[in-house]
GROMACS .gro file of C-alpha atoms in nm:
model
  188
    1UNK     CA    1  -1.020   4.542   2.294
    2UNK     CA    2  -0.924   4.408   1.953
    3UNK     CA    3  -0.582   4.264   1.887
    4UNK     CA    4  -0.404   4.178   1.562
    5UNK     CA    5  -0.322   3.808   1.541
    6UNK     CA    6  -0.167   3.564   1.298
    7UNK     CA    7  -0.411   3.294   1.188
    8UNK     CA    8  -0.284   2.938   1.143
    9UNK     CA    9  -0.509   2.688   0.966
   10UNK     CA   10  -0.493   2.337   1.114
   11UNK     CA   11  -0.622   2.093   0.853
   12UNK     CA   12  -0.777   1.771   0.986
   13UNK     CA   13  -0.728   1.473   0.753
   14UNK     CA   14  -0.887   1.139   0.838
   15UNK     CA   15  -1.115   0.866   0.709
   16UNK     CA   16  -1.465   0.812   0.847
   17UNK     CA   17  -1.379   0.574   1.132
   18UNK     CA   18  -1.213   0.835   1.355
   19UNK     CA   19  -1.485   1.098   1.404
   20UNK     CA   20  -1.399   1.103   1.775
   21UNK     CA   21  -1.039   1.202   1.689
   22UNK     CA   22  -1.157   1.490   1.468
   23UNK     CA   23  -1.368   1.615   1.760
   24UNK     CA   24  -1.068   1.581   1.994
   25UNK     CA   25  -0.843   1.774   1.754
   26UNK     CA   26  -1.097   2.059   1.745
   27UNK     CA   27  -1.118   2.058   2.126
   28UNK     CA   28  -0.740   2.062   2.162
   29UNK     CA   29  -0.709   2.349   1.914
   30UNK     CA   30  -0.976   2.541   2.107
   31UNK     CA   31  -0.788   2.475   2.433
   32UNK     CA   32  -0.460   2.591   2.273
   33UNK     CA   33  -0.628   2.916   2.168
   34UNK     CA   34  -0.764   2.979   2.519
   35UNK     CA   35  -0.420   2.931   2.673
   36UNK     CA   36  -0.184   3.075   2.410
   37UNK     CA   37  -0.367   3.306   2.168
   38UNK     CA   38  -0.338   3.630   2.363
   39UNK     CA   39   0.030   3.619   2.453
   40UNK     CA   40   0.143   3.455   2.126
   41UNK     CA   41  -0.076   3.680   1.910
   42UNK     CA   42  -0.164   3.363   1.718
   43UNK     CA   43  -0.495   3.186   1.665
   44UNK     CA   44  -0.542   2.834   1.534
   45UNK     CA   45  -0.842   2.756   1.313
   46UNK     CA   46  -0.936   2.388   1.277
   47UNK     CA   47  -1.050   2.312   0.921
   48UNK     CA   48  -1.181   1.995   0.761
   49UNK     CA   49  -1.410   1.900   0.479
   50UNK     CA   50  -1.709   1.820   0.700
   51UNK     CA   51  -1.724   2.162   0.869
   52UNK     CA   52  -1.534   2.402   0.642
   53UNK     CA   53  -1.666   2.328   0.294
   54UNK     CA   54  -1.995   2.377   0.112
   55UNK     CA   55  -2.155   2.171  -0.165
   56UNK     CA   56  -2.026   2.254  -0.512
   57UNK     CA   57  -2.066   2.066  -0.838
   58UNK     CA   58  -1.859   2.056  -1.155
   59UNK     CA   59  -1.528   1.914  -1.026
   60UNK     CA   60  -1.421   1.616  -0.814
   61UNK     CA   61  -1.481   1.675  -0.443
   62UNK     CA   62  -1.118   1.612  -0.348
   63UNK     CA   63  -1.002   1.872  -0.599
   64UNK     CA   64  -1.232   2.128  -0.438
   65UNK     CA   65  -1.112   2.038  -0.087
   66UNK     CA   66  -0.749   2.069  -0.196
   67UNK     CA   67  -0.811   2.408  -0.355
   68UNK     CA   68  -1.038   2.565  -0.091
   69UNK     CA   69  -0.897   2.420   0.232
   70UNK     CA   70  -0.572   2.228   0.198
   71UNK     CA   71  -0.390   2.497   0.001
   72UNK     CA   72  -0.427   2.739   0.295
   73UNK     CA   73  -0.333   2.489   0.566
   74UNK     CA   74  -0.032   2.565   0.782
   75UNK     CA   75  -0.038   2.238   0.978
   76UNK     CA   76  -0.200   1.906   0.889
   77UNK     CA   77  -0.310   1.648   1.144
   78UNK     CA   78  -0.382   1.303   1.001
   79UNK     CA   79  -0.537   1.023   1.206
   80UNK     CA   80  -0.598   0.659   1.111
   81UNK     CA   81  -0.745   0.354   1.285
   82UNK     CA   82  -0.887   0.079   1.062
   83UNK     CA   83  -0.955   0.258   0.732
   84UNK     CA   84  -0.748   0.435   0.470
   85UNK     CA   85  -1.044   0.608   0.305
   86UNK     CA   86  -1.201   0.649  -0.037
   87UNK     CA   87  -0.962   0.642  -0.335
   88UNK     CA   88  -0.925   0.955  -0.549
   89UNK     CA   89  -0.821   0.978  -0.914
   90UNK     CA   90  -0.454   1.012  -0.812
   91UNK     CA   91  -0.411   0.859  -0.464
   92UNK     CA   92  -0.517   0.560  -0.254
   93UNK     CA   93  -0.752   0.787  -0.057
   94UNK     CA   94  -0.853   1.148  -0.008
   95UNK     CA   95  -0.677   1.147   0.327
   96UNK     CA   96  -0.356   1.015   0.169
   97UNK     CA   97  -0.381   1.279  -0.106
   98UNK     CA   98  -0.414   1.556   0.153
   99UNK     CA   99  -0.116   1.424   0.349
  100UNK     CA  100   0.107   1.378   0.044
  101UNK     CA  101   0.028   1.722  -0.096
  102UNK     CA  102   0.094   1.884   0.243
  103UNK     CA  103   0.428   1.703   0.277
  104UNK     CA  104   0.521   1.809  -0.078
  105UNK     CA  105   0.448   2.170   0.023
  106UNK     CA  106   0.705   2.134   0.304
  107UNK     CA  107   0.458   2.206   0.583
  108UNK     CA  108   0.431   2.036   0.925
  109UNK     CA  109   0.241   1.708   0.895
  110UNK     CA  110   0.149   1.528   1.216
  111UNK     CA  111   0.046   1.165   1.154
  112UNK     CA  112  -0.120   0.941   1.410
  113UNK     CA  113  -0.209   0.571   1.392
  114UNK     CA  114  -0.441   0.414   1.647
  115UNK     CA  115  -0.359   0.076   1.796
  116UNK     CA  116  -0.687   0.073   1.987
  117UNK     CA  117  -0.847  -0.274   1.988
  118UNK     CA  118  -1.129  -0.333   1.742
  119UNK     CA  119  -1.377  -0.614   1.680
  120UNK     CA  120  -1.225  -0.792   1.381
  121UNK     CA  121  -1.562  -0.870   1.224
  122UNK     CA  122  -1.627  -0.495   1.197
  123UNK     CA  123  -1.313  -0.434   0.989
  124UNK     CA  124  -1.298  -0.449   0.610
  125UNK     CA  125  -0.981  -0.656   0.560
  126UNK     CA  126  -0.894  -0.506   0.219
  127UNK     CA  127  -0.934  -0.156   0.359
  128UNK     CA  128  -0.716  -0.240   0.659
  129UNK     CA  129  -0.448  -0.395   0.435
  130UNK     CA  130  -0.438  -0.070   0.233
  131UNK     CA  131  -0.387   0.121   0.558
  132UNK     CA  132  -0.104  -0.108   0.668
  133UNK     CA  133   0.066  -0.063   0.329
  134UNK     CA  134   0.040   0.317   0.359
  135UNK     CA  135   0.178   0.310   0.713
  136UNK     CA  136   0.478   0.110   0.589
  137UNK     CA  137   0.552   0.380   0.330
  138UNK     CA  138   0.560   0.638   0.609
  139UNK     CA  139   0.831   0.462   0.811
  140UNK     CA  140   1.124   0.590   0.608
  141UNK     CA  141   0.978   0.934   0.535
  142UNK     CA  142   0.958   1.087   0.879
  143UNK     CA  143   0.821   1.031   1.225
  144UNK     CA  144   0.464   0.933   1.302
  145UNK     CA  145   0.300   0.856   1.634
  146UNK     CA  146   0.097   0.558   1.751
  147UNK     CA  147  -0.148   0.555   2.042
  148UNK     CA  148  -0.365   0.295   2.214
  149UNK     CA  149  -0.647   0.498   2.370
  150UNK     CA  150  -0.842   0.816   2.303
  151UNK     CA  151  -0.703   0.963   2.625
  152UNK     CA  152  -0.345   0.896   2.516
  153UNK     CA  153  -0.417   1.059   2.180
  154UNK     CA  154  -0.561   1.368   2.351
  155UNK     CA  155  -0.258   1.408   2.577
  156UNK     CA  156   0.001   1.335   2.310
  157UNK     CA  157  -0.159   1.553   2.043
  158UNK     CA  158  -0.186   1.847   2.284
  159UNK     CA  159   0.187   1.823   2.355
  160UNK     CA  160   0.281   1.775   1.989
  161UNK     CA  161   0.067   2.068   1.877
  162UNK     CA  162   0.234   2.295   2.133
  163UNK     CA  163   0.578   2.182   2.014
  164UNK     CA  164   0.500   2.253   1.649
  165UNK     CA  165   0.334   2.586   1.724
  166UNK     CA  166   0.633   2.699   1.929
  167UNK     CA  167   0.844   2.634   1.622
  168UNK     CA  168   0.600   2.802   1.381
  169UNK     CA  169   0.553   3.117   1.586
  170UNK     CA  170   0.921   3.139   1.668
  171UNK     CA  171   0.909   3.081   2.040
  172UNK     CA  172   1.254   3.135   2.179
  173UNK     CA  173   1.442   2.881   2.383
  174UNK     CA  174   1.628   3.167   2.554
  175UNK     CA  175   1.596   3.152   2.934
  176UNK     CA  176   1.370   3.409   3.094
  177UNK     CA  177   1.560   3.700   3.242
  178UNK     CA  178   1.680   3.623   3.593
  179UNK     CA  179   1.662   3.244   3.556
  180UNK     CA  180   1.961   3.022   3.607
  181UNK     CA  181   2.068   2.760   3.355
  182UNK     CA  182   2.140   2.424   3.525
  183UNK     CA  183   2.425   2.198   3.424
  184UNK     CA  184   2.380   1.824   3.362
  185UNK     CA  185   2.536   1.751   3.704
  186UNK     CA  186   2.274   1.967   3.876
  187UNK     CA  187   1.994   1.782   3.693
  188UNK     CA  188   2.108   1.437   3.812
   0.00000   0.00000   0.00000
């Protein structure tokens, strides 16, 4: 039986060194849909340039991504590890441009920075320094999350996504009928 739902686009923004995180975000979104879609009448659609765009010439690639994908995004998930990404004409990287434009639009922007160990000889020092500088600019502009393992990211992102979706779809904090509200003394 068909059911009318509200579609929420979850834009995935990240440089090339976190392909595993993009796959995890898609898995988590799929899991959220399996658990919540029917009763919330909401479906999340993961979108990103590598799976949701097609080749097109005549304009800069980032401009096309912004127009075709980012403009329709309801939530953005940004993940970084050792790279900031490729600079665009206006920003330090395409990922940074996507994040900044989404923040300017006043939409939920979930940022994650990996602290997972890395072989130093595999890291481009200039690229990493650009990432550190960007992370510093984020400190006073909101709350981001750091993680040390892929498993921690999976757990934390699942929880954070649920929290943001509850807010977006208007989930009520009202107790279920027949439940009893406990006082602080009863919780101790």
